[in-house]
Structures are given as C-alpha cells and as structure tokens.
Amino acid sequence: DGGITQSPKYLFRKEGQNVTLSCEQNLNHDAMYWYRQDPGQGLRLIYYSQIVNDFQKGDIAEGYSVSREKKESFPLTVTSAQKNPTAFYLCASRSRDRGYGYTFGSGTRLTVV
Amino acid sequence: GQNIDQPTEMTATEGAIVQINCTYQTSGFNGLFWYQQHAGEAPTFLSYNVLDGLEEKGRFSSFLSRSKGYSYLLLKELQMKDSASYLCAVRFYSPSGTYKYIFGTGTRLKVLA
C-alpha cells in the first residue's frame, strides 16, 4: 500500500546538536511538506517542495534545512540554530488533484534533553 | 490576514450527533478541509468542500458557506473511536501565485459512554 514513512518515531536531541528526520513516500506525489505541531497551535509550515531539486521556505523555516534530491524523499534537518525544537513533526505529501488533502506520515516527536 | 477559529474542546455522548464549527477569514479562498487526528498520530483526511453546501460521507458530513466564512463537520451515531481532534484547514491562493494552507488549532472531541 502507498503511504508516507517517517522515522524515527521518537528522537532525542542534545543541546547544540543537529538531527535529521526522515520522510519517504511511495505515492508518486510531486509536492511534499514539513509541518510542526505544538500544543494549542495549528500546524505550521516549515518547508515545502513542489518538485525535485526545488524547495521553498514556509512560515517558520529558521533553524531548519531540507533537501529534495529524489521524488520519494524529503528529509528535514533541525539545526542547533533552532532554539525551541521540541515538537511533533509531520511530513506530508499531496496529490495534484485539488480535491484531495494531504497524506501525512505518522510523525516524529523530537525532544531536546 | 488569514485566520481560522474553531472551539478548543467538545464533549458528546456515544450514539449522539455533534457539530464542530469552523469560521475563517481568508482572501483567495480555494477550499476547506477537515482532518481527524487521534492523540500522538498523524491527521487523516476526512472531507473537502469548495462549493457551498453539504457533502456527506457515511456518518460524517461537512458543510460550507463561503459568503459567511463558515463550515461545520457533523458526526452522527457517535462511537468511542471518534474521540479525537478535528482540524479545519483552508487552502487559499496567495499573492505570490501559489496555493497555501492554514490550519486551525483543532477541536478535541471527547465521546462519553
């Protein structure tokens, strides 16, 4: 079955450390997204990519970086510049059919220790 | 600016009907989505409205009034498994020439036996 795989499910980061969250999809979707979810807030867009080798900053891109070398993969790196990285991170992809919403991965919960 | 409001929490009884409201203020409106999210899991797509009226899908229905900036999600014959957060999201056409999405903070529904 097609879907989005995020790994790991739980991740712990030390202060000053960079970590990379994996996102892989086999839905053949062109567009992929990274969102951050915090308690009491709506999903906030970090980065998105409409096609391979191209990506755009979202609303809260500072302290994050991404790459899109393959259609199936859109990893997110949380750098040491991100001062408050503890959150639930969701990767999503979207069909060109505008009647379909996002398909989300199962999420990665990142905690700074 | 772009804004979405939905109630923070609701409680209902198993077997009952519940209506979750969502109001929005956006320019360039291009569709409204509802997602269900169980605690610690990824959101899953429930419904999509782009024209005024009611869309029905089994026990779930979604209504849209574009002139009022208003939508609701109606859940019938509530089951315990319907206890989850329900996210309202609006897609709009931005001045930069791309489609963007804004998410509400979610309504946490608790179904009681």
Coordinates of C-alpha atoms in Angstrom, one line a residue:
Chain A
D1 CA 0.0 0.0 0.0
G2 CA 1.1 3.5 -0.7
G3 CA 1.9 5.9 2.1
I4 CA 4.4 8.1 3.8
T5 CA 7.0 6.7 6.2
Q6 CA 8.6 8.9 8.8
S7 CA 11.4 7.8 11.1
P8 CA 12.3 7.7 13.8
K9 CA 9.0 7.9 15.8
Y10 CA 10.8 9.4 18.8
L11 CA 14.0 11.4 18.7
F12 CA 16.0 12.9 21.5
R13 CA 18.5 15.7 20.8
K14 CA 21.1 17.3 22.9
E15 CA 21.7 21.0 23.0
G16 CA 23.8 22.2 20.1
Q17 CA 23.3 19.0 18.1
N18 CA 21.9 18.7 14.5
V19 CA 19.4 15.9 13.9
T20 CA 17.8 14.7 10.6
L21 CA 14.2 13.5 10.4
S22 CA 13.5 11.1 7.5
C23 CA 10.4 11.2 5.3
E24 CA 9.8 8.8 2.4
Q25 CA 6.7 8.4 0.2
N26 CA 5.7 5.9 -2.5
L27 CA 2.6 7.7 -3.6
N28 CA 4.3 9.3 -6.6
H29 CA 3.3 12.7 -5.3
D30 CA 5.3 15.7 -6.5
A31 CA 4.6 18.0 -3.6
M32 CA 6.0 17.3 -0.1
Y33 CA 5.7 19.3 3.1
W34 CA 7.1 19.6 6.6
Y35 CA 4.9 20.8 9.4
R36 CA 5.5 21.4 13.1
Q37 CA 2.7 20.8 15.6
D38 CA 2.8 22.4 19.1
P39 CA 0.1 22.1 21.8
G40 CA -2.6 24.7 21.3
Q41 CA -1.4 25.8 17.9
G42 CA -2.3 24.9 14.4
L43 CA 0.1 23.1 12.1
R44 CA 2.8 25.5 11.0
L45 CA 4.6 25.1 7.7
I46 CA 8.4 24.7 7.9
Y47 CA 9.4 23.9 4.3
Y48 CA 7.8 22.6 1.2
S49 CA 8.9 21.2 -2.2
Q50 CA 6.8 21.1 -5.4
I51 CA 9.4 19.2 -7.5
V52 CA 12.7 17.5 -7.2
N53 CA 15.7 19.8 -6.5
D54 CA 13.5 22.7 -5.6
F55 CA 12.1 23.7 -2.2
Q56 CA 10.7 26.8 -0.5
K57 CA 10.7 28.2 3.0
G58 CA 7.4 28.1 4.9
D59 CA 6.3 30.3 7.7
I60 CA 8.8 29.1 10.3
A61 CA 11.9 28.0 8.4
E62 CA 14.6 29.5 10.6
G63 CA 16.8 26.8 12.2
Y64 CA 15.7 24.1 9.7
S65 CA 17.0 22.9 6.4
V66 CA 15.8 20.4 3.8
S67 CA 16.8 18.7 0.6
R68 CA 14.9 17.1 -2.2
E69 CA 17.3 15.0 -4.3
K70 CA 14.7 12.3 -5.1
K71 CA 11.0 12.5 -5.6
E72 CA 10.4 10.0 -2.9
S73 CA 12.5 11.6 -0.1
F74 CA 12.3 14.9 1.7
P75 CA 14.5 14.8 4.9
L76 CA 14.4 17.7 7.4
T77 CA 17.4 18.7 9.5
V78 CA 16.8 20.5 12.7
T79 CA 19.9 22.5 13.3
S80 CA 21.4 23.9 16.6
A81 CA 20.1 27.3 15.4
Q82 CA 16.5 26.2 16.2
K83 CA 16.1 27.4 19.7
N84 CA 12.9 25.6 20.6
P85 CA 12.9 22.3 18.6
T86 CA 10.8 20.2 20.9
A87 CA 7.7 19.4 18.9
F88 CA 5.8 16.9 16.9
Y89 CA 7.0 17.0 13.3
L90 CA 4.7 15.9 10.4
C91 CA 5.7 15.2 6.9
A92 CA 3.0 15.3 4.2
S93 CA 2.6 14.9 0.5
R94 CA -0.2 15.9 -1.8
S95 CA -1.8 14.7 -5.0
R96 CA -2.2 17.1 -7.9
D97 CA -6.0 16.5 -7.6
R98 CA -7.0 19.5 -5.6
G99 CA -9.9 17.6 -4.1
Y100 CA -7.6 15.5 -2.1
G101 CA -6.0 16.8 1.0
Y102 CA -2.6 16.0 2.4
T103 CA -1.5 12.5 3.2
F104 CA 0.5 12.7 6.4
G105 CA 3.2 10.5 7.8
S106 CA 2.9 9.1 11.3
G107 CA 5.1 11.9 12.7
T108 CA 8.3 12.2 14.7
R109 CA 8.3 13.5 18.2
L110 CA 11.5 15.4 18.9
T111 CA 12.6 16.2 22.4
V112 CA 15.6 18.3 23.5
V113 CA 17.4 16.8 26.5
Chain B
G1 CA -4.6 38.4 7.4
Q2 CA -5.6 34.7 7.3
N3 CA -7.4 33.3 10.3
I4 CA -9.3 30.2 11.4
D5 CA -11.3 29.7 14.6
Q6 CA -12.7 26.5 16.0
P7 CA -13.7 25.5 19.5
T8 CA -11.0 24.0 21.7
E9 CA -13.0 21.2 23.2
M10 CA -16.3 19.5 22.9
T11 CA -18.0 16.6 24.7
A12 CA -20.8 14.3 23.5
T13 CA -22.4 11.0 24.3
E14 CA -22.0 7.8 22.3
G15 CA -24.8 7.4 19.8
A16 CA -25.5 11.2 19.6
I17 CA -24.8 13.8 16.9
V18 CA -22.2 16.5 17.3
Q19 CA -21.5 19.5 15.1
I20 CA -18.0 21.1 15.1
N21 CA -17.9 24.6 13.7
C22 CA -15.1 26.4 11.9
T23 CA -15.0 30.0 10.9
Y24 CA -12.3 31.5 8.7
Q25 CA -11.2 34.8 7.2
T26 CA -9.1 34.5 4.1
S27 CA -8.6 36.1 0.8
G28 CA -8.3 33.9 -2.3
F29 CA -10.3 31.1 -0.7
N30 CA -9.9 27.8 -2.6
G31 CA -11.2 25.0 -0.5
L32 CA -11.8 23.8 3.1
F33 CA -10.6 20.5 4.5
W34 CA -11.4 18.6 7.7
Y35 CA -8.9 16.1 9.2
Q36 CA -9.2 13.7 12.1
Q37 CA -6.2 13.3 14.4
H38 CA -6.0 10.8 17.2
A39 CA -3.6 11.6 20.0
G40 CA 0.0 11.1 19.0
E41 CA -0.9 10.1 15.5
A42 CA -1.0 11.7 12.1
P43 CA -4.0 13.6 10.8
T44 CA -6.2 11.7 8.3
F45 CA -8.2 13.4 5.6
L46 CA -12.0 13.4 6.2
S47 CA -13.6 15.8 3.7
Y48 CA -13.2 18.6 1.2
N49 CA -15.6 21.4 0.4
V50 CA -15.0 24.1 -2.3
L51 CA -18.6 25.0 -3.2
D52 CA -21.4 25.9 -0.8
G53 CA -23.5 23.1 0.5
L54 CA -23.3 19.8 2.3
E55 CA -21.0 16.9 1.5
E56 CA -22.0 13.6 3.0
K57 CA -19.7 10.6 3.6
G58 CA -21.2 7.9 5.7
R59 CA -21.5 9.1 9.3
F60 CA -19.6 12.3 8.6
S61 CA -20.9 15.3 6.7
S62 CA -19.3 18.7 6.1
F63 CA -21.0 22.0 5.2
L64 CA -19.6 25.2 3.7
S65 CA -20.9 28.7 3.3
R66 CA -18.3 30.8 1.5
S67 CA -20.3 34.0 2.0
K68 CA -20.3 33.5 5.8
G69 CA -16.7 32.1 6.0
Y70 CA -18.2 29.2 7.9
S71 CA -18.0 25.4 7.8
Y72 CA -19.1 22.6 10.1
L73 CA -18.3 19.0 10.5
L74 CA -21.3 16.8 11.5
L75 CA -20.7 13.5 13.1
K76 CA -23.6 11.1 13.5
E77 CA -24.1 8.0 15.6
L78 CA -21.0 8.8 17.6
Q79 CA -18.7 6.0 18.6
M80 CA -16.0 5.9 21.2
K81 CA -13.4 5.7 18.5
D82 CA -14.5 9.2 17.3
S83 CA -12.7 10.7 20.3
A84 CA -10.0 12.7 18.6
S85 CA -9.0 16.2 17.5
Y86 CA -10.7 17.5 14.4
L87 CA -8.7 20.0 12.4
C88 CA -10.1 22.6 10.0
A89 CA -7.8 23.8 7.2
V90 CA -8.3 26.3 4.5
R91 CA -6.5 26.5 1.2
F92 CA -6.1 29.9 -0.4
Y93 CA -4.4 31.4 -3.4
S94 CA -1.6 33.7 -2.1
P95 CA -0.4 36.9 -3.7
S96 CA 2.9 35.1 -4.5
G97 CA 0.9 33.0 -7.0
T98 CA 0.9 29.7 -5.1
Y99 CA -1.7 27.8 -3.1
K100 CA -1.2 27.9 0.7
Y101 CA -2.9 26.2 3.6
I102 CA -3.8 27.5 7.1
F103 CA -4.8 25.1 9.8
G104 CA -7.0 25.7 12.8
T105 CA -5.8 24.7 16.3
G106 CA -8.1 21.7 16.3
T107 CA -11.2 20.8 18.3
R108 CA -10.7 18.0 20.8
L109 CA -13.8 15.8 20.9
K110 CA -14.4 13.5 23.8
V111 CA -17.1 10.8 23.4
L112 CA -18.6 9.5 26.6
A113 CA -20.2 6.1 27.1

